[in-house]
Amino acid sequence: MSEFESHLLSELTGPLQDPASDPVAPLQNRRTFLARTSVLTLAIPGVGAALAACSQSGSTTSDTTHQRGRDTSRHAAPGAHNSDSRLDSAVLKPGHHPGTSATGTATAGAANVAFHRWAPELPPLPTGTTQQIHFHAREAPVRISDDTVVGAWTFEGDVPGPIVHTRVGDTVEFTLTNDVDIPHSMDFHAAQIDPKEAFKSVIKGQSLTFRFKPKYAGAFMYHCGTAPVLMHIGSGMFGAICVSPREPLPPAKDFVLVQNEFYLADAANGTRASDYQKMLNTTPDLVCFNGRPNQYVKEPIRVKVGDRVRFWVVSAGPSHPSNFHVVGEQFDTVYLGAPPANAIHGVQTFTVAPGGGMIFELVCDVAGEFPFVNHGFGHGQKGAIGLMVVEP
Amino acid sequence: MSEFESHLLSELTGPLQDPASDPVAPLQNRRTFLARTSVLTLAIPGVGAALAACSQSGSTTSDTTHQRGRDTSRHAAPGAHNSDSRLDSAVLKPGHHPGTSATGTATAGAANVAFHRWAPELPPLPTGTTQQIHFHAREAPVRISDDTVVGAWTFEGDVPGPIVHTRVGDTVEFTLTNDVDIPHSMDFHAAQIDPKEAFKSVIKGQSLTFRFKPKYAGAFMYHCGTAPVLMHIGSGMFGAICVSPREPLPPAKDFVLVQNEFYLADAANGTRASDYQKMLNTTPDLVCFNGRPNQYVKEPIRVKVGDRVRFWVVSAGPSHPSNFHVVGEQFDTVYLGAPPANAIHGVQTFTVAPGGGMIFELVCDVAGEFPFVNHGFGHGQKGAIGLMVVEP
Amino acid sequence: MSEFESHLLSELTGPLQDPASDPVAPLQNRRTFLARTSVLTLAIPGVGAALAACSQSGSTTSDTTHQRGRDTSRHAAPGAHNSDSRLDSAVLKPGHHPGTSATGTATAGAANVAFHRWAPELPPLPTGTTQQIHFHAREAPVRISDDTVVGAWTFEGDVPGPIVHTRVGDTVEFTLTNDVDIPHSMDFHAAQIDPKEAFKSVIKGQSLTFRFKPKYAGAFMYHCGTAPVLMHIGSGMFGAICVSPREPLPPAKDFVLVQNEFYLADAANGTRASDYQKMLNTTPDLVCFNGRPNQYVKEPIRVKVGDRVRFWVVSAGPSHPSNFHVVGEQFDTVYLGAPPANAIHGVQTFTVAPGGGMIFELVCDVAGEFPFVNHGFGHGQKGAIGLMVVEP
């Protein structure tokens, strides 16, 4: 196993769950659980000892489009931070809540955070053929409903992160700066690029830049890829990158819906943290479109009769699909792959895989109020319901 | 938020699950749980206070095909029944079982209910271009196996409700009459119609009529859409509406298979009620085709060598997909969207989303006994197994 | 119900889960659980009394290609072994562990079993148009990681069983010999054949032969189909049969990835057995490609820049799908049905149903290290992560 592979090992896998623990059994004693988890992490061969390939310099650039194979990273020095051990340290630090996202600044100032509706409109394409994007990995309390604040790990302070809109063949030049103690990284599903370089973990105060040209149109997920990935997605580090084809799709009202799950624990300062054990159990407390349960029931999406509506649906998970359906409507087109090809027609509901994305289109022939839901109702009922009002 | 949206809010979302509760933990104390649920319902902003848009008049008609936007409903008067609070009242009424379907007449006379095999044959298309259908929302004990009777919420007294067979462009004129205390409604996935009018809740003794012309062929779900939808589907209020294309599909033996889950609690009178907490946990006790575990093992579907067999598979859920497979056979055609287009060929197993439907076809080249199953065997093993006998 | 159907009944369904038991509740007392299960098996009408159609003779042949309908089996004599009761006997035998795979020879000699990486390369097509395959059903301890040995039920002593590679229209002549006390069988998803004959259970010391000609190309599952199927797949009896089309697909590096879940209990001799109650709860401890958690992280798949890579992905389950994704890459082609037709293009992630298989292709334009994962990360994090190294 090469040095790189050793690095990547810890990046990807993180601690394996203890096979001896019963994931269904309630945790009687968090202290016991954590003691065991800690021992296990060290006990799993190759994981405890591996160091993460975290960037140690102020800024590195990986441009795989024009300079394939060029190694622009500085390798982890002996004693560099391990994403796993860092996480372990963080969760075991006195005053923090173990096995959760209640780290560092995730819960600070929660009481003062206001609720805001997450705007679902697809932003217009930027002018020019190169788009520069700079995200910061931040911890932040996010108010997801009037009475619930989540201590989240975020891109740019919100869950989901900002919508990226680009076009096949245009260039995205992306920079990640990490503002927090735990290492983070960025994985764009729209990029064909060496993840060992482009998607590697960045430690506090450091930045990493890479460039890519999307090859396929579609609704793609992005997320933090640092181990354990489950924890990083589950704590809020995900979003959508929407890639339009070179030939524009038919005119439509375009909306982005990113479905995710929240797994909640108690936490400091009145916030709810994200609970890793619940993530491993795949038992979410809430399932949402764009990070807030039922937000578009209260403040619906609004279109007009005659509009074509295009939903860019991304299933961020971390674990469950979106079984996307619009009550009272049918999709005239669902793109299973890259539009404008790869379409099926006359669809009531289709499954978007966790980690996947699909585009759903319908034409508003009828005025009215049309709920959009995850029709897997054990999850839909936990908050994955919105409302599209079609005005006459 | 408009008055309508306020109404719809309670219609759709129902009580959110308590994020503080661990969905995996066994319920130590039902009384405590219900007390908390009750408080939570009131505590969720906008939900506790909203009134359902229940029909107050004897009969209303919504015809969106010819009279789009015409508002034919009578709006809920102050003090009208709230589907949520009604449900709360019902479940908290002394002598009833909380958080379950053991309401009103759901469990009455269970001992005398006989088991009957649910006929899976697709009924022929009706003559004429307009079909009038009248369903009653009823509570009924349904014997799903020799030793199990479920206290169900139903359309027309059985689970699933009756198969509806219609044709693209023909008119379905549907009337729902509610015979019971809890409000109910009807959501046809084959209809493009304003759900605020057509799919709204109907209270006891009232009726609602609407008309639609299916635009796409396929196997569609119907279900009660009253909040919480999870509870209404999970308690038995679902079925299939099969829409044939204008040009008939190739001659075949047509069977309708509606997969659903049962979540069972103890109940009065020797019946099993449907348990809402288990539904939220997505942990079914039984998974069935057409409402009875393994019924077609005991009394198989019978066809002959040379027959083309067409399965209209609907995943009613409420939560899990059907991973449909026929042992010893392969599907020459699976329609992912509306037939006769949108087909893939040479398929062993395909996932039908909960809330979705697909058509699976095969040709019986070989005589024998061919099990059809949900190949997600953790669920298949709970009763989603049947048998197709191909006679020489 | 015919004699055959009665036989098949026990073959397929096995004991139904007790609807009265809460699948989420921890088992306080295994003895009580098993006593109840045992009673229930007898209580389910038609199941307890049915005898399995186990082959009683030394060898039988079923050739459905040329002699359809010929009944070459010897029927079970009165008093023949019942797959269900045999299983019950086995699990209740003193010294064995109830409700698990820790039967007979499954755990013997575990300490001496070495770990070996499971070779994922698709073997070349055999010469000639008829391929003879002989599998033995065996119990064996299988080391799936440095510190975990599973007491498995296997084909040919490993999990998964051997890869079978054949071609549309060629003949597979398959023989199963059962070396162990519990009845086993073989179900090839690539075969169109009477499962009552070809896929029936074989008892210890007996063999069964059948022939088939695959009609469709694709990545198909095989597995033991003896009741309860969930237990047999969940304990290790599954694998992949890859069917190439008559016209070869484009040249590629072909790899086979069979995703499965492990549900682990304590067992004798330091091994972990497979736990049936966890299978019913659909709560896996580990999820793997080719039977070992994260094995291809430690010893990656290696290809070169410019290679087309073809993944033959089979979701063995028993219960969960594979949401297949390659980090840093996109699939130019995913075959939803039989290749070379039935393709979609430009895909980040697609769901392979449990009991299903799909072919995923990409072109390695970029050198680097590309993880392949189940992007349902609650499961992916449990071991369904591998690494593809693209060398310059």
PDB file of N, CA, C and O in Angstrom, chain B residues 90-130:
ATOM      1  N   ALA B  90     -59.809  11.053  18.745  1.00  0.00           N
ATOM      2  CA  ALA B  90     -60.129   9.637  18.585  1.00  0.00           C
ATOM      3  C   ALA B  90     -59.149   8.777  19.372  1.00  0.00           C
ATOM      4  O   ALA B  90     -59.545   7.880  20.110  1.00  0.00           O
ATOM      5  N   VAL B  91     -57.886   9.069  19.218  1.00  0.00           N
ATOM      6  CA  VAL B  91     -56.916   8.168  19.823  1.00  0.00           C
ATOM      7  C   VAL B  91     -56.850   8.321  21.328  1.00  0.00           C
ATOM      8  O   VAL B  91     -56.375   7.432  22.020  1.00  0.00           O
ATOM      9  N   LEU B  92     -57.321   9.447  21.828  1.00  0.00           N
ATOM     10  CA  LEU B  92     -57.269   9.644  23.269  1.00  0.00           C
ATOM     11  C   LEU B  92     -58.574   9.289  23.966  1.00  0.00           C
ATOM     12  O   LEU B  92     -58.666   9.330  25.173  1.00  0.00           O
ATOM     13  N   LYS B  93     -59.577   8.936  23.204  1.00  0.00           N
ATOM     14  CA  LYS B  93     -60.881   8.603  23.769  1.00  0.00           C
ATOM     15  C   LYS B  93     -60.760   7.356  24.651  1.00  0.00           C
ATOM     16  O   LYS B  93     -60.155   6.366  24.238  1.00  0.00           O
ATOM     17  N   PRO B  94     -61.326   7.396  25.840  1.00  0.00           N
ATOM     18  CA  PRO B  94     -61.225   6.227  26.724  1.00  0.00           C
ATOM     19  C   PRO B  94     -61.773   4.989  26.026  1.00  0.00           C
ATOM     20  O   PRO B  94     -62.782   5.053  25.323  1.00  0.00           O
ATOM     21  N   GLY B  95     -61.097   3.888  26.221  1.00  0.00           N
ATOM     22  CA  GLY B  95     -61.537   2.640  25.609  1.00  0.00           C
ATOM     23  C   GLY B  95     -60.920   2.399  24.250  1.00  0.00           C
ATOM     24  O   GLY B  95     -60.981   1.298  23.724  1.00  0.00           O
ATOM     25  N   HIS B  96     -60.350   3.442  23.675  1.00  0.00           N
ATOM     26  CA  HIS B  96     -59.638   3.236  22.428  1.00  0.00           C
ATOM     27  C   HIS B  96     -58.148   3.100  22.689  1.00  0.00           C
ATOM     28  O   HIS B  96     -57.666   3.380  23.774  1.00  0.00           O
ATOM     29  N   HIS B  97     -57.453   2.687  21.657  1.00  0.00           N
ATOM     30  CA  HIS B  97     -56.027   2.440  21.807  1.00  0.00           C
ATOM     31  C   HIS B  97     -55.251   3.570  21.152  1.00  0.00           C
ATOM     32  O   HIS B  97     -55.399   3.813  19.969  1.00  0.00           O
ATOM     33  N   PRO B  98     -54.432   4.242  21.895  1.00  0.00           N
ATOM     34  CA  PRO B  98     -53.799   5.466  21.406  1.00  0.00           C
ATOM     35  C   PRO B  98     -52.772   5.205  20.311  1.00  0.00           C
ATOM     36  O   PRO B  98     -52.081   4.197  20.339  1.00  0.00           O
ATOM     37  N   GLY B  99     -52.689   6.152  19.360  1.00  0.00           N
ATOM     38  CA  GLY B  99     -51.667   6.086  18.317  1.00  0.00           C
ATOM     39  C   GLY B  99     -51.885   4.970  17.327  1.00  0.00           C
ATOM     40  O   GLY B  99     -50.965   4.566  16.637  1.00  0.00           O
ATOM     41  N   THR B 100     -53.101   4.452  17.255  1.00  0.00           N
ATOM     42  CA  THR B 100     -53.366   3.340  16.352  1.00  0.00           C
ATOM     43  C   THR B 100     -54.646   3.573  15.565  1.00  0.00           C
ATOM     44  O   THR B 100     -55.370   4.538  15.792  1.00  0.00           O
ATOM     45  N   SER B 101     -54.915   2.628  14.679  1.00  0.00           N
ATOM     46  CA  SER B 101     -56.134   2.678  13.873  1.00  0.00           C
ATOM     47  C   SER B 101     -57.332   2.073  14.598  1.00  0.00           C
ATOM     48  O   SER B 101     -58.388   1.922  13.998  1.00  0.00           O
ATOM     49  N   ALA B 102     -57.144   1.716  15.873  1.00  0.00           N
ATOM     50  CA  ALA B 102     -58.241   1.046  16.599  1.00  0.00           C
ATOM     51  C   ALA B 102     -59.307   2.041  17.012  1.00  0.00           C
ATOM     52  O   ALA B 102     -59.609   2.216  18.184  1.00  0.00           O
ATOM     53  N   THR B 103     -59.874   2.693  16.019  1.00  0.00           N
ATOM     54  CA  THR B 103     -60.840   3.755  16.260  1.00  0.00           C
ATOM     55  C   THR B 103     -62.213   3.309  15.812  1.00  0.00           C
ATOM     56  O   THR B 103     -62.363   2.469  14.927  1.00  0.00           O
ATOM     57  N   GLY B 104     -63.213   3.889  16.406  1.00  0.00           N
ATOM     58  CA  GLY B 104     -64.591   3.713  15.949  1.00  0.00           C
ATOM     59  C   GLY B 104     -64.944   2.271  15.672  1.00  0.00           C
ATOM     60  O   GLY B 104     -64.904   1.420  16.561  1.00  0.00           O
ATOM     61  N   THR B 105     -65.260   2.003  14.415  1.00  0.00           N
ATOM     62  CA  THR B 105     -65.755   0.688  14.023  1.00  0.00           C
ATOM     63  C   THR B 105     -64.673  -0.193  13.410  1.00  0.00           C
ATOM     64  O   THR B 105     -64.963  -1.221  12.801  1.00  0.00           O
ATOM     65  N   ALA B 106     -63.401   0.205  13.580  1.00  0.00           N
ATOM     66  CA  ALA B 106     -62.326  -0.537  12.910  1.00  0.00           C
ATOM     67  C   ALA B 106     -62.202  -1.963  13.412  1.00  0.00           C
ATOM     68  O   ALA B 106     -61.744  -2.848  12.688  1.00  0.00           O
ATOM     69  N   THR B 107     -62.555  -2.188  14.653  1.00  0.00           N
ATOM     70  CA  THR B 107     -62.317  -3.512  15.222  1.00  0.00           C
ATOM     71  C   THR B 107     -63.588  -4.280  15.557  1.00  0.00           C
ATOM     72  O   THR B 107     -63.524  -5.373  16.109  1.00  0.00           O
ATOM     73  N   ALA B 108     -64.725  -3.730  15.196  1.00  0.00           N
ATOM     74  CA  ALA B 108     -65.991  -4.345  15.613  1.00  0.00           C
ATOM     75  C   ALA B 108     -66.292  -5.611  14.823  1.00  0.00           C
ATOM     76  O   ALA B 108     -66.209  -5.628  13.599  1.00  0.00           O
ATOM     77  N   GLY B 109     -66.623  -6.664  15.554  1.00  0.00           N
ATOM     78  CA  GLY B 109     -67.066  -7.894  14.895  1.00  0.00           C
ATOM     79  C   GLY B 109     -65.970  -8.679  14.227  1.00  0.00           C
ATOM     80  O   GLY B 109     -66.220  -9.452  13.302  1.00  0.00           O
ATOM     81  N   ALA B 110     -64.747  -8.504  14.678  1.00  0.00           N
ATOM     82  CA  ALA B 110     -63.605  -9.122  14.012  1.00  0.00           C
ATOM     83  C   ALA B 110     -63.700 -10.636  13.961  1.00  0.00           C
ATOM     84  O   ALA B 110     -63.347 -11.266  12.959  1.00  0.00           O
ATOM     85  N   ALA B 111     -64.177 -11.225  15.036  1.00  0.00           N
ATOM     86  CA  ALA B 111     -64.171 -12.691  15.114  1.00  0.00           C
ATOM     87  C   ALA B 111     -64.964 -13.338  13.991  1.00  0.00           C
ATOM     88  O   ALA B 111     -64.669 -14.453  13.564  1.00  0.00           O
ATOM     89  N   ASN B 112     -65.933 -12.617  13.483  1.00  0.00           N
ATOM     90  CA  ASN B 112     -66.800 -13.203  12.459  1.00  0.00           C
ATOM     91  C   ASN B 112     -66.349 -12.915  11.030  1.00  0.00           C
ATOM     92  O   ASN B 112     -67.032 -13.304  10.077  1.00  0.00           O
ATOM     93  N   VAL B 113     -65.235 -12.210  10.893  1.00  0.00           N
ATOM     94  CA  VAL B 113     -64.786 -11.845   9.550  1.00  0.00           C
ATOM     95  C   VAL B 113     -64.024 -13.012   8.928  1.00  0.00           C
ATOM     96  O   VAL B 113     -63.088 -13.536   9.531  1.00  0.00           O
ATOM     97  N   ALA B 114     -64.433 -13.403   7.737  1.00  0.00           N
ATOM     98  CA  ALA B 114     -63.779 -14.522   7.061  1.00  0.00           C
ATOM     99  C   ALA B 114     -62.610 -14.037   6.212  1.00  0.00           C
ATOM    100  O   ALA B 114     -62.605 -12.903   5.725  1.00  0.00           O
ATOM    101  N   PHE B 115     -61.623 -14.904   6.057  1.00  0.00           N
ATOM    102  CA  PHE B 115     -60.536 -14.611   5.125  1.00  0.00           C
ATOM    103  C   PHE B 115     -61.050 -14.793   3.706  1.00  0.00           C
ATOM    104  O   PHE B 115     -61.795 -15.717   3.419  1.00  0.00           O
ATOM    105  N   HIS B 116     -60.664 -13.867   2.811  1.00  0.00           N
ATOM    106  CA  HIS B 116     -60.896 -14.137   1.393  1.00  0.00           C
ATOM    107  C   HIS B 116     -59.655 -13.722   0.625  1.00  0.00           C
ATOM    108  O   HIS B 116     -59.001 -12.732   0.942  1.00  0.00           O
ATOM    109  N   ARG B 117     -59.340 -14.543  -0.367  1.00  0.00           N
ATOM    110  CA  ARG B 117     -58.238 -14.217  -1.277  1.00  0.00           C
ATOM    111  C   ARG B 117     -58.631 -12.961  -2.040  1.00  0.00           C
ATOM    112  O   ARG B 117     -59.765 -12.827  -2.507  1.00  0.00           O
ATOM    113  N   TRP B 118     -57.678 -12.036  -2.180  1.00  0.00           N
ATOM    114  CA  TRP B 118     -57.935 -10.782  -2.894  1.00  0.00           C
ATOM    115  C   TRP B 118     -57.671 -11.043  -4.375  1.00  0.00           C
ATOM    116  O   TRP B 118     -56.527 -11.333  -4.755  1.00  0.00           O
ATOM    117  N   ALA B 119     -58.691 -10.916  -5.208  1.00  0.00           N
ATOM    118  CA  ALA B 119     -58.557 -11.267  -6.628  1.00  0.00           C
ATOM    119  C   ALA B 119     -57.631 -10.287  -7.346  1.00  0.00           C
ATOM    120  O   ALA B 119     -57.908  -9.082  -7.369  1.00  0.00           O
ATOM    121  N   PRO B 120     -56.538 -10.774  -7.917  1.00  0.00           N
ATOM    122  CA  PRO B 120     -55.536  -9.870  -8.513  1.00  0.00           C
ATOM    123  C   PRO B 120     -55.782  -9.552  -9.979  1.00  0.00           C
ATOM    124  O   PRO B 120     -55.025  -8.782 -10.571  1.00  0.00           O
ATOM    125  N   GLU B 121     -56.804 -10.164 -10.591  1.00  0.00           N
ATOM    126  CA  GLU B 121     -57.011  -9.975 -12.034  1.00  0.00           C
ATOM    127  C   GLU B 121     -57.421  -8.531 -12.333  1.00  0.00           C
ATOM    128  O   GLU B 121     -58.310  -7.974 -11.669  1.00  0.00           O
ATOM    129  N   LEU B 122     -56.807  -7.943 -13.338  1.00  0.00           N
ATOM    130  CA  LEU B 122     -57.220  -6.611 -13.784  1.00  0.00           C
ATOM    131  C   LEU B 122     -58.621  -6.716 -14.369  1.00  0.00           C
ATOM    132  O   LEU B 122     -58.846  -7.496 -15.302  1.00  0.00           O
ATOM    133  N   PRO B 123     -59.582  -5.959 -13.847  1.00  0.00           N
ATOM    134  CA  PRO B 123     -60.924  -6.021 -14.434  1.00  0.00           C
ATOM    135  C   PRO B 123     -60.907  -5.415 -15.835  1.00  0.00           C
ATOM    136  O   PRO B 123     -60.058  -4.585 -16.159  1.00  0.00           O
ATOM    137  N   PRO B 124     -61.855  -5.852 -16.694  1.00  0.00           N
ATOM    138  CA  PRO B 124     -61.877  -5.291 -18.058  1.00  0.00           C
ATOM    139  C   PRO B 124     -62.219  -3.812 -18.029  1.00  0.00           C
ATOM    140  O   PRO B 124     -62.786  -3.307 -17.053  1.00  0.00           O
ATOM    141  N   LEU B 125     -61.868  -3.124 -19.108  1.00  0.00           N
ATOM    142  CA  LEU B 125     -62.256  -1.728 -19.235  1.00  0.00           C
ATOM    143  C   LEU B 125     -63.771  -1.630 -19.275  1.00  0.00           C
ATOM    144  O   LEU B 125     -64.442  -2.466 -19.901  1.00  0.00           O
ATOM    145  N   PRO B 126     -64.349  -0.634 -18.613  1.00  0.00           N
ATOM    146  CA  PRO B 126     -65.793  -0.461 -18.704  1.00  0.00           C
ATOM    147  C   PRO B 126     -66.166   0.030 -20.104  1.00  0.00           C
ATOM    148  O   PRO B 126     -65.339   0.591 -20.821  1.00  0.00           O
ATOM    149  N   THR B 127     -67.392  -0.194 -20.465  1.00  0.00           N
ATOM    150  CA  THR B 127     -67.855   0.342 -21.748  1.00  0.00           C
ATOM    151  C   THR B 127     -68.106   1.837 -21.599  1.00  0.00           C
ATOM    152  O   THR B 127     -68.312   2.341 -20.493  1.00  0.00           O
ATOM    153  N   GLY B 128     -68.097   2.533 -22.698  1.00  0.00           N
ATOM    154  CA  GLY B 128     -68.337   3.973 -22.656  1.00  0.00           C
ATOM    155  C   GLY B 128     -67.072   4.728 -22.298  1.00  0.00           C
ATOM    156  O   GLY B 128     -66.030   4.133 -22.000  1.00  0.00           O
ATOM    157  N   THR B 129     -67.144   6.034 -22.343  1.00  0.00           N
ATOM    158  CA  THR B 129     -65.976   6.860 -22.096  1.00  0.00           C
ATOM    159  C   THR B 129     -66.024   7.564 -20.758  1.00  0.00           C
ATOM    160  O   THR B 129     -65.095   8.280 -20.408  1.00  0.00           O
ATOM    161  N   THR B 130     -67.123   7.397 -20.013  1.00  0.00           N
ATOM    162  CA  THR B 130     -67.189   7.963 -18.662  1.00  0.00           C
ATOM    163  C   THR B 130     -67.509   6.857 -17.669  1.00  0.00           C
ATOM    164  O   THR B 130     -68.438   6.068 -17.884  1.00  0.00           O
TER     165      THR B 130
END
